[in-house]
Amino acid sequence: MSDYFYITTPIYYVNDVPHLGHAYTTVAADVLARFRRLQGRDVHFLTGTDEHGEKVLRTAEAKGLDPKAWTDQIVPRWKEVWAALDISYDDFIRTTEERHEGPVQKFVQELYDRDEVYLGAYEGLYCVGCEGFKSPDDLVDGRCPLHPNRDIEHVKEDNYFFRLSKYAQPLLDLWEKEPWRVMPDARRNEVIGKVRQGLEDLSISRVSFDWGVPIPWDDKHVIYVWIDALQNYITAVGYGRDEEMFERIWPADVHLVGKDILWFHTVIWQAMLMALDLPLPKTVFAHGFLQVGGEKMSKSTLTGISPHDLIGTFGVDGYRYYFMRDISFGLDGEFSWEAMRERYNSDLANDFGNLASRVTSMIARYLEGVIPAAPTDDELTEAERRLREVYRDALAEMEVAADAVSPHEMSKAVWTFVRKANSYVEEVAPWKLAKDEAQKRRLEVVLYSLAESLRLLALVLTPFIPRATAELWTRLGQDGTPSERTLERDGGWNLLEPGTRIEVGAPLFPRIDDVV
Ligand code: MSP
């Protein structure tokens, strides 16, 4: 079993540039990855692009380009958005890379050699938007409910089939015994309900176009795009090319996916792995859809908003924090500019930003900007003990929420400490202590405790707001950035060196009064 914390996003279709829905999954994965790094784990965070299949092929054709030329041109646009959002991925895989295509062929060959794949005739319905085969029951008025603007296609060809049907019972047994493999519960129950009705064998090759990985023993066929794409999670970590790396990193701890692609990641992916006796991902977690005015956000419904639009107004940190804090991970959520401004002003500008300004200004004013001696245990009052307790509990809750793949609960947990630090300021009223020379040491104890609270917040908030926390870290006279640190080393009290000079600086989150 690997020691790594291996987390993945779906690999995105490169028929267009990213919208907020794609960025939602990726930011959530980044927050979880950064938090695991803080916990001292070896993290492997993978994202990438899904470049084969009809959807990408048709987009390229519409642009008058060869599909590879098109994907080469668009992939940098995805990487730009991830850079703009401070996404700290360790690897970015493209399904057109050799390190992926060769091992995919090897995997499929192995399925064939084990008689898990056979040649048959396929006749049925296909949605190019989903890149998925459909049964008439899946359609609403003859159209795919997720892609109502695309015509459903009628496909009739000789295809290779994977014996998916024989995995219905093994999958049900697995999820019964190890329910955490598919999360959240409600989504697992949906998948179980469908699997109980039985599974059909799955067509895994296509002959009507050639933009894909050829079937190794019959190159008239290309491998069905999902069978190719799902394997990115293993090819990126060495499957079929670097066994030592594969053993070290696989299985994934979490595959984060949207609810629309949970079926592929649970039923199809897990059955494929079972067929080759490979370890299964520990958890597949499906989040909900972001909506605007009640509709799923996507280019085809014309409500696509680019992440750049929002970063321009709220900054990277404002962007990341809002989506992670406002929307319960797992449920659908509604985006609005007003809610985003409200959340930014109340949490970032007021609660956290003001705390940072007040504390650093008071240290500048009352202690000439220098950190005093750390309090001894005897010098701590009930107020400081409670402050420490709230921090300890918030951190414990954050860890539980991270295990439950809940960035929303993680941010909520830290905020109990942000609020506590603010109420501590009111309670101990440093401005009153400053008026009384006899209270000099008490004032130092209070301001030291507050400076430590800021330092600890810079550390635990770094997964959500990496830029402001790095700035605060520097203002507190610390080296490097908090994202290079660990809770084990830096997450305790009394670690600020007495004599450290701190800076006040401009507001970390200036209030935003108007939005476009
Ligand atoms: N290429 C496949 C995934 C292959 S993974 C082996 C794919 N790509 S996608 O680009 O269409 O979508 C990728 C992810 O974006 C999915 O998890 C999907 O749920 C998510 N989102 C797309 N629109 C979304 C929203 N409006 N809201 C939240 N996430 C949504 O599917």
Coordinates of C-alpha atoms and ligand atoms in Angstrom, one line a residue:
M1 CA 0.0 0.0 0.0
S2 CA 1.3 3.4 -0.9
D3 CA 2.3 6.1 1.7
Y4 CA 1.4 8.8 -0.7
F5 CA -1.6 10.9 -0.7
Y6 CA -2.6 10.6 -4.3
I7 CA -5.4 12.9 -5.4
T8 CA -6.8 13.4 -8.9
T9 CA -9.2 15.7 -10.8
P10 CA -11.0 14.4 -13.9
I11 CA -9.0 15.1 -17.1
Y12 CA -10.9 17.7 -19.0
Y13 CA -12.1 17.6 -22.5
V14 CA -10.2 20.2 -24.6
N15 CA -13.1 21.1 -26.8
D16 CA -13.0 24.5 -25.1
V17 CA -11.3 26.6 -22.4
P18 CA -12.1 26.0 -18.7
H19 CA -15.2 27.5 -17.1
L20 CA -16.1 27.9 -13.4
G21 CA -17.4 24.3 -13.2
H22 CA -14.1 22.8 -14.2
A23 CA -12.2 25.2 -12.0
Y24 CA -14.4 24.1 -9.1
T25 CA -13.2 20.5 -9.1
T26 CA -9.6 21.6 -9.6
V27 CA -9.6 24.2 -6.8
A28 CA -11.1 21.6 -4.4
A29 CA -8.5 19.1 -5.3
D30 CA -5.8 21.8 -4.8
V31 CA -7.1 22.7 -1.3
L32 CA -7.1 19.1 -0.3
A33 CA -3.7 18.5 -1.7
R34 CA -2.2 21.5 0.0
F35 CA -3.8 20.5 3.3
R36 CA -2.3 17.0 3.1
R37 CA 1.1 18.6 2.4
L38 CA 0.7 20.7 5.6
Q39 CA 0.0 17.4 7.4
G40 CA 3.4 16.3 6.2
R41 CA 2.1 13.8 3.7
D42 CA 3.9 13.0 0.4
V43 CA 1.3 14.3 -2.0
H44 CA 0.9 13.4 -5.6
F45 CA -1.7 15.7 -7.2
L46 CA -2.6 14.9 -10.8
T47 CA -4.7 16.8 -13.3
G48 CA -4.6 16.8 -17.1
T49 CA -6.5 16.8 -20.4
D50 CA -8.7 14.2 -22.2
E51 CA -7.8 14.8 -25.8
H52 CA -9.3 11.9 -27.8
G53 CA -12.8 11.1 -28.9
E54 CA -15.4 12.5 -31.2
K55 CA -16.1 15.6 -29.2
V56 CA -12.6 16.9 -29.5
L57 CA -12.3 15.7 -33.0
R58 CA -15.3 17.6 -34.2
T59 CA -14.2 20.7 -32.5
A60 CA -10.9 20.5 -34.3
E61 CA -12.6 19.8 -37.6
A62 CA -14.9 22.8 -37.1
K63 CA -11.8 25.0 -36.6
G64 CA -10.2 23.4 -39.7
L65 CA -7.4 21.9 -37.7
D66 CA -5.8 18.5 -37.3
P67 CA -7.0 17.3 -33.8
K68 CA -3.4 17.1 -32.4
A69 CA -2.7 20.6 -33.6
W70 CA -5.9 21.8 -32.0
T71 CA -5.1 20.1 -28.6
D72 CA -1.6 21.5 -28.7
Q73 CA -3.0 24.9 -29.1
I74 CA -5.6 24.7 -26.4
V75 CA -3.8 22.8 -23.6
P76 CA -1.7 25.9 -22.7
R77 CA -4.9 27.8 -22.2
W78 CA -5.9 25.3 -19.5
K79 CA -2.5 25.5 -17.9
E80 CA -2.8 29.3 -17.8
V81 CA -6.0 29.1 -15.9
W82 CA -4.5 26.7 -13.4
A83 CA -1.5 28.9 -13.0
A84 CA -3.8 31.9 -12.5
L85 CA -5.6 30.0 -9.7
D86 CA -2.4 28.9 -8.0
I87 CA -3.1 25.2 -8.6
S88 CA -0.2 23.2 -7.2
Y89 CA -0.5 20.1 -9.3
D90 CA 2.5 17.7 -9.3
D91 CA 1.8 16.3 -12.7
F92 CA -0.3 17.2 -15.7
I93 CA -1.1 14.3 -18.1
R94 CA -2.3 14.6 -21.7
T95 CA -3.9 11.5 -23.2
T96 CA -2.0 12.1 -26.4
E97 CA 1.3 11.5 -24.7
E98 CA 3.4 8.4 -25.3
R99 CA 3.6 7.6 -21.6
H100 CA -0.1 7.3 -21.7
E101 CA -0.9 5.7 -25.1
G102 CA 1.5 2.8 -24.9
P103 CA 0.4 1.6 -21.4
V104 CA -3.3 2.0 -22.4
Q105 CA -2.7 -0.4 -25.3
K106 CA -1.0 -2.8 -22.9
F107 CA -3.9 -2.6 -20.5
V108 CA -6.5 -3.3 -23.2
Q109 CA -4.3 -6.1 -24.6
E110 CA -4.2 -7.7 -21.2
L111 CA -8.0 -7.5 -21.0
Y112 CA -8.2 -9.2 -24.3
D113 CA -5.7 -11.9 -23.4
R114 CA -7.7 -12.7 -20.3
D115 CA -10.8 -13.0 -22.4
E116 CA -12.4 -10.0 -20.8
V117 CA -12.9 -8.5 -24.2
Y118 CA -14.7 -9.9 -27.3
L119 CA -15.9 -8.7 -30.7
G120 CA -19.6 -8.0 -31.1
A121 CA -22.0 -5.8 -32.9
Y122 CA -23.2 -2.6 -31.3
E123 CA -26.4 -0.8 -32.2
G124 CA -27.6 2.0 -30.1
L125 CA -27.6 5.6 -29.1
Y126 CA -24.7 7.8 -28.4
C127 CA -24.3 11.3 -26.9
V128 CA -21.1 13.0 -28.2
G129 CA -21.5 15.6 -25.4
C130 CA -21.2 12.9 -22.7
E131 CA -19.1 10.7 -25.0
G132 CA -21.4 8.1 -23.6
F133 CA -23.8 5.3 -24.8
K134 CA -27.4 5.9 -23.8
S135 CA -30.4 3.8 -23.3
P136 CA -33.8 5.3 -24.4
D137 CA -34.6 5.6 -20.7
D138 CA -31.7 8.1 -20.3
L139 CA -33.3 10.5 -22.7
V140 CA -35.8 13.3 -22.2
D141 CA -37.9 14.1 -25.3
G142 CA -35.3 12.1 -27.3
R143 CA -32.4 14.3 -26.1
C144 CA -29.7 13.9 -23.5
P145 CA -30.7 16.0 -20.4
L146 CA -27.1 17.2 -19.9
H147 CA -26.6 18.2 -23.6
P148 CA -30.0 19.2 -24.9
N149 CA -28.4 21.2 -27.7
R150 CA -26.8 18.2 -29.3
D151 CA -28.5 15.6 -31.4
I152 CA -28.4 12.0 -30.2
E153 CA -26.6 9.8 -32.7
H154 CA -27.6 6.3 -33.8
V155 CA -24.5 4.1 -33.9
K156 CA -24.3 0.7 -35.6
E157 CA -20.8 -0.9 -35.9
D158 CA -18.7 -3.9 -35.0
N159 CA -17.1 -3.1 -31.6
Y160 CA -15.0 -4.8 -29.0
F161 CA -16.9 -5.3 -25.8
F162 CA -15.7 -5.5 -22.2
R163 CA -17.5 -8.1 -20.1
L164 CA -18.8 -5.5 -17.7
S165 CA -22.0 -7.5 -17.0
K166 CA -20.1 -10.0 -14.9
Y167 CA -18.9 -7.3 -12.5
A168 CA -22.4 -6.2 -11.3
Q169 CA -22.3 -8.6 -8.2
P170 CA -18.6 -8.1 -7.4
L171 CA -19.1 -4.3 -7.4
L172 CA -22.2 -4.5 -5.2
D173 CA -20.4 -6.8 -2.8
L174 CA -17.5 -4.4 -2.7
W175 CA -19.6 -1.3 -1.9
E176 CA -21.6 -3.2 0.7
K177 CA -18.4 -4.1 2.5
E178 CA -16.4 -0.9 1.8
P179 CA -19.0 1.8 1.3
W180 CA -16.4 4.6 1.5
R181 CA -15.3 3.7 -2.0
V182 CA -18.1 5.8 -3.4
M183 CA -19.0 9.0 -1.7
P184 CA -21.2 10.8 -0.7
D185 CA -23.7 8.2 0.5
A186 CA -26.7 9.5 -1.5
R187 CA -24.7 9.2 -4.7
R188 CA -23.5 5.7 -3.9
N189 CA -27.1 4.7 -3.3
E190 CA -28.0 5.9 -6.7
V191 CA -25.2 4.0 -8.4
I192 CA -26.1 0.8 -6.4
G193 CA -29.8 1.2 -7.4
K194 CA -28.8 1.2 -11.1
V195 CA -26.3 -1.6 -10.8
R196 CA -28.9 -3.8 -9.1
Q197 CA -30.9 -3.6 -12.3
G198 CA -28.0 -5.4 -14.0
L199 CA -25.1 -4.3 -16.2
E200 CA -24.7 -4.8 -19.9
D201 CA -21.3 -5.5 -21.6
L202 CA -19.7 -2.2 -22.7
S203 CA -18.5 -1.3 -26.1
I204 CA -14.9 -0.2 -25.8
S205 CA -13.9 0.5 -29.4
R206 CA -15.1 2.6 -32.3
V207 CA -14.4 2.2 -36.0
S208 CA -16.2 5.3 -37.5
F209 CA -13.3 7.6 -36.8
D210 CA -9.6 7.2 -36.0
W211 CA -8.8 10.0 -33.4
G212 CA -7.9 7.7 -30.5
V213 CA -5.5 5.0 -29.3
P214 CA -5.6 2.0 -31.8
I215 CA -6.7 -1.4 -30.5
P216 CA -3.4 -3.2 -30.5
W217 CA -4.5 -6.4 -32.2
D218 CA -6.9 -4.7 -34.6
D219 CA -6.0 -1.2 -35.6
K220 CA -9.1 -0.5 -37.6
H221 CA -10.6 0.2 -34.1
V222 CA -9.7 3.0 -31.7
I223 CA -10.2 2.6 -28.0
Y224 CA -13.4 4.2 -26.7
V225 CA -12.5 7.6 -25.2
W226 CA -13.6 6.8 -21.7
I227 CA -11.6 3.5 -21.5
D228 CA -8.6 5.5 -22.7
A229 CA -9.2 8.5 -20.4
L230 CA -9.8 6.6 -17.1
Q231 CA -6.5 5.0 -17.4
N232 CA -4.7 8.3 -17.0
Y233 CA -4.9 7.8 -13.3
I234 CA -2.6 4.8 -13.5
T235 CA -0.5 5.6 -16.6
A236 CA 0.5 9.0 -15.0
V237 CA 2.0 7.1 -12.0
G238 CA 3.9 4.5 -14.0
Y239 CA 1.5 1.7 -15.0
G240 CA 3.0 -0.3 -17.8
R241 CA 6.2 1.7 -17.8
D242 CA 7.6 2.2 -14.3
E243 CA 6.4 -0.6 -11.9
E244 CA 8.3 0.8 -8.9
M245 CA 6.6 4.2 -9.2
F246 CA 3.3 2.5 -9.8
E247 CA 3.6 0.4 -6.6
R248 CA 4.7 3.5 -4.7
I249 CA 1.9 5.8 -5.6
W250 CA -1.1 3.8 -6.7
P251 CA -3.9 3.4 -5.6
A252 CA -5.4 6.9 -5.5
D253 CA -6.7 8.1 -2.2
V254 CA -9.3 10.3 -3.8
H255 CA -10.6 10.7 -7.3
L256 CA -12.6 13.9 -7.3
V257 CA -15.3 14.0 -10.0
G258 CA -18.6 15.8 -10.8
K259 CA -21.8 13.8 -10.3
D260 CA -22.3 13.4 -14.1
I261 CA -19.2 11.2 -14.4
L262 CA -19.6 9.1 -11.2
W263 CA -20.9 6.1 -13.2
F264 CA -17.7 6.0 -15.3
H265 CA -15.5 6.2 -12.2
T266 CA -17.3 3.7 -10.1
V267 CA -18.8 1.1 -12.3
I268 CA -16.6 1.1 -15.4
W269 CA -13.3 2.1 -13.8
Q270 CA -13.5 -0.2 -10.8
A271 CA -14.7 -3.2 -13.0
M272 CA -11.8 -2.6 -15.4
L273 CA -9.3 -2.6 -12.5
M274 CA -10.9 -5.7 -11.0
A275 CA -10.6 -7.5 -14.4
L276 CA -6.8 -7.1 -14.2
D277 CA -6.6 -7.7 -10.4
L278 CA -5.3 -4.2 -9.8
P279 CA -5.9 -2.3 -6.6
L280 CA -8.9 0.0 -6.6
P281 CA -9.0 3.7 -5.8
K282 CA -9.8 4.2 -2.1
T283 CA -12.5 6.8 -2.7
V284 CA -14.3 8.3 -5.6
F285 CA -16.0 11.5 -4.4
A286 CA -18.7 13.2 -6.5
H287 CA -19.5 16.8 -6.1
G288 CA -22.5 18.6 -7.4
F289 CA -22.9 21.1 -10.1
L290 CA -22.4 24.8 -10.0
Q291 CA -25.4 26.6 -11.3
V292 CA -26.2 30.1 -12.3
G293 CA -29.9 31.0 -12.1
G294 CA -30.7 27.3 -11.5
E295 CA -29.0 26.1 -14.7
K296 CA -25.9 24.0 -14.9
M297 CA -23.1 26.3 -16.0
S298 CA -21.5 25.4 -19.3
K299 CA -20.7 27.0 -22.6
S300 CA -23.6 25.3 -24.3
T301 CA -26.2 26.9 -22.0
L302 CA -24.4 30.3 -22.6
T303 CA -23.9 30.9 -18.9
G304 CA -20.3 30.1 -19.0
I305 CA -18.3 32.7 -17.0
S306 CA -14.5 32.5 -17.2
P307 CA -12.5 32.2 -14.0
H308 CA -10.5 35.2 -15.2
D309 CA -13.6 37.4 -14.9
L310 CA -13.9 36.6 -11.2
I311 CA -10.2 36.6 -10.4
G312 CA -10.0 40.1 -11.8
T313 CA -12.5 41.3 -9.2
F314 CA -11.9 39.1 -6.2
G315 CA -8.3 38.0 -6.6
V316 CA -7.2 34.4 -6.6
D317 CA -7.7 34.1 -2.9
G318 CA -11.2 35.6 -3.0
Y319 CA -12.1 33.2 -5.8
R320 CA -10.8 30.0 -4.1
Y321 CA -12.3 30.9 -0.7
Y322 CA -15.7 31.7 -2.0
F323 CA -16.3 28.5 -3.9
M324 CA -14.9 26.3 -1.1
R325 CA -16.8 28.1 1.7
D326 CA -20.2 28.9 0.1
I327 CA -21.0 25.6 -1.6
S328 CA -21.4 22.4 0.3
F329 CA -19.1 19.9 -1.4
G330 CA -21.3 17.1 -2.7
L331 CA -24.4 19.2 -3.3
D332 CA -25.4 21.5 -6.2
G333 CA -24.6 25.1 -5.5
E334 CA -25.7 28.4 -6.9
F335 CA -23.1 31.0 -8.0
S336 CA -23.8 34.7 -7.9
W337 CA -21.7 37.8 -8.0
E338 CA -23.6 39.2 -5.0
A339 CA -23.1 36.2 -2.8
M340 CA -19.4 36.2 -3.8
R341 CA -19.0 39.8 -2.8
E342 CA -20.9 39.3 0.4
R343 CA -18.7 36.3 1.4
Y344 CA -15.5 38.2 0.5
N345 CA -16.4 41.3 2.5
S346 CA -17.7 39.5 5.6
D347 CA -15.1 36.7 5.9
L348 CA -12.0 37.9 4.2
A349 CA -12.1 41.7 4.4
N350 CA -13.8 41.9 7.9
D351 CA -13.1 38.8 9.9
F352 CA -9.6 37.8 8.7
G353 CA -8.3 41.0 7.0
N354 CA -9.3 43.3 9.9
L355 CA -7.8 40.9 12.4
A356 CA -4.5 41.0 10.6
S357 CA -4.6 44.8 10.4
R358 CA -5.6 45.3 14.0
V359 CA -3.1 43.0 15.4
T360 CA -0.1 44.1 13.4
S361 CA -1.0 47.8 13.9
M362 CA -1.2 47.3 17.7
I363 CA 2.1 45.6 17.8
A364 CA 3.6 48.5 15.8
R365 CA 2.0 51.1 18.0
Y366 CA 2.4 49.5 21.5
L367 CA 5.6 47.4 21.0
E368 CA 7.4 49.3 18.3
G369 CA 6.7 46.5 15.9
V370 CA 8.8 43.9 17.8
I371 CA 7.6 40.5 19.0
P372 CA 8.0 40.3 22.8
A373 CA 9.1 37.3 24.9
A374 CA 6.7 34.4 24.7
P375 CA 4.4 33.9 27.6
T376 CA 5.3 31.3 30.2
D377 CA 2.5 28.9 31.3
D378 CA 2.0 31.0 34.5
E379 CA 1.4 34.1 32.5
L380 CA -1.5 32.6 30.5
T381 CA -5.0 33.5 31.7
E382 CA -8.2 31.7 31.1
A383 CA -8.7 33.9 28.0
E384 CA -5.4 32.6 26.3
R385 CA -6.2 29.0 27.3
R386 CA -9.6 29.3 25.6
L387 CA -8.0 30.8 22.5
R388 CA -5.6 27.8 22.3
E389 CA -8.4 25.4 22.9
V390 CA -10.5 26.8 20.0
Y391 CA -7.4 26.6 17.7
R392 CA -6.9 22.9 18.7
D393 CA -10.5 22.0 18.2
A394 CA -10.7 23.9 14.9
L395 CA -7.6 22.0 13.6
A396 CA -9.0 18.7 14.7
E397 CA -12.3 19.5 13.0
M398 CA -10.4 20.5 9.9
E399 CA -8.6 17.1 9.8
V400 CA -11.9 15.2 10.2
A401 CA -13.4 17.3 7.4
A402 CA -10.4 16.7 5.1
D403 CA -10.9 12.9 5.7
A404 CA -14.6 13.4 4.7
V405 CA -13.5 15.3 1.5
S406 CA -15.3 18.4 2.7
P407 CA -13.4 21.6 1.9
H408 CA -16.6 23.4 2.9
E409 CA -16.5 22.0 6.4
M410 CA -12.7 22.6 6.6
S411 CA -13.0 26.3 5.9
K412 CA -16.0 26.5 8.3
A413 CA -13.8 24.9 11.0
V414 CA -11.0 27.4 10.7
W415 CA -13.4 30.3 10.8
T416 CA -14.3 29.4 14.4
F417 CA -10.8 30.2 15.2
V418 CA -10.8 33.5 13.2
R419 CA -13.9 34.6 15.0
K420 CA -12.5 33.5 18.4
A421 CA -9.3 35.5 17.8
N422 CA -11.5 38.6 17.0
S423 CA -13.6 38.1 20.1
Y424 CA -10.4 37.6 22.2
V425 CA -9.3 41.1 21.0
E426 CA -12.5 42.6 22.2
E427 CA -12.4 40.6 25.5
V428 CA -8.8 41.6 26.5
A429 CA -9.0 45.1 25.0
P430 CA -5.2 45.7 24.4
W431 CA -5.9 49.5 24.0
K432 CA -7.0 49.6 27.7
L433 CA -3.9 47.7 28.8
A434 CA -1.7 50.1 26.8
K435 CA -2.8 52.9 29.0
D436 CA -1.6 51.3 32.2
E437 CA 2.2 51.0 32.6
A438 CA 1.6 48.3 35.3
Q439 CA 0.0 46.1 32.6
K440 CA 3.0 46.2 30.3
R441 CA 3.7 42.5 30.5
R442 CA 0.1 41.6 30.3
L443 CA -0.1 43.6 27.1
E444 CA 2.9 41.7 25.7
V445 CA 1.3 38.4 26.5
V446 CA -1.9 39.4 24.8
L447 CA -0.1 40.7 21.7
Y448 CA 2.2 37.7 21.5
S449 CA -0.9 35.5 21.6
L450 CA -2.5 37.4 18.8
A451 CA 0.6 37.4 16.7
E452 CA 0.8 33.7 17.1
S453 CA -2.9 33.4 16.2
L454 CA -2.1 35.2 13.0
R455 CA 0.9 33.0 12.3
L456 CA -1.2 29.9 12.9
L457 CA -4.0 31.2 10.7
A458 CA -1.5 31.9 7.9
L459 CA -0.5 28.3 8.2
V460 CA -3.9 26.6 8.3
L461 CA -5.5 29.0 5.8
T462 CA -2.8 28.6 3.2
P463 CA -4.6 25.8 1.3
F464 CA -7.5 28.2 0.7
I465 CA -5.9 31.6 0.4
P466 CA -2.2 30.9 -0.6
R467 CA -1.4 34.5 -1.6
A468 CA -2.7 36.5 1.4
T469 CA -1.2 33.9 3.8
A470 CA 2.2 34.1 2.2
E471 CA 2.1 37.9 2.5
L472 CA 1.0 37.7 6.1
W473 CA 3.8 35.2 6.8
T474 CA 6.4 37.6 5.5
R475 CA 4.9 40.5 7.5
L476 CA 5.3 38.3 10.6
G477 CA 9.0 38.1 9.8
Q478 CA 8.8 34.4 8.7
D479 CA 11.0 32.9 6.0
G480 CA 9.7 31.3 2.8
T481 CA 6.0 30.7 2.6
P482 CA 3.6 28.8 4.9
S483 CA 2.9 26.3 2.1
E484 CA 6.4 24.9 2.5
R485 CA 5.7 24.2 6.2
T486 CA 4.0 21.5 8.2
L487 CA 1.6 21.5 11.1
E488 CA 3.9 19.2 13.0
R489 CA 6.8 21.7 12.9
D490 CA 4.9 25.0 12.8
G491 CA 1.4 24.3 14.1
G492 CA 2.1 24.8 17.8
W493 CA 2.2 27.9 20.1
N494 CA 5.1 30.0 21.2
L495 CA 7.1 29.5 18.1
L496 CA 7.5 33.2 17.1
E497 CA 11.0 34.3 18.0
P498 CA 11.1 37.2 20.4
G499 CA 12.7 40.2 18.8
T500 CA 11.2 39.4 15.3
R501 CA 10.2 42.6 13.5
I502 CA 6.8 42.7 12.0
E503 CA 5.3 44.9 9.3
V504 CA 1.8 46.4 9.1
G505 CA 1.2 46.7 5.3
A506 CA -1.9 47.5 3.3
P507 CA -5.2 45.7 3.9
L508 CA -4.9 42.0 2.8
F509 CA -8.4 42.1 1.5
P510 CA -9.6 45.6 0.6
R511 CA -13.4 45.8 0.8
I512 CA -15.3 45.5 -2.5
D513 CA -18.4 47.6 -2.7
D514 CA -19.5 47.2 -6.3
V515 CA -19.5 44.3 -8.6
V516 CA -20.0 44.4 -12.3
Ligands
MSP1 N1 -13.2 14.1 -19.9 C1 -14.2 13.7 -19.0 C2 -13.6 13.3 -17.7 C3 -12.6 12.1 -17.9 S1 -11.9 11.7 -16.4 C4 -11.1 10.2 -16.6 C5 -15.1 14.9 -18.7 N2 -14.6 16.1 -19.0 S2 -15.4 17.5 -18.8 O1 -14.4 18.5 -19.2 O2 -16.6 17.5 -19.5 O3 -15.8 17.6 -17.3 C6 -14.9 17.5 -16.3 C7 -15.4 17.8 -15.0 O4 -16.0 19.1 -14.9 C8 -16.5 16.8 -14.5 O5 -16.2 16.4 -13.2 C9 -17.8 17.7 -14.5 O6 -18.6 17.3 -13.5 C10 -17.2 19.1 -14.1 N3 -18.1 20.1 -14.5 C11 -18.5 20.5 -15.7 N4 -19.5 21.4 -15.5 C12 -19.7 21.6 -14.2 C13 -20.5 22.5 -13.5 N5 -21.3 23.3 -14.0 N6 -20.4 22.4 -12.1 C14 -19.4 21.6 -11.5 N7 -18.7 20.8 -12.2 C15 -19.0 20.6 -13.5 O7 -16.2 14.7 -18.3

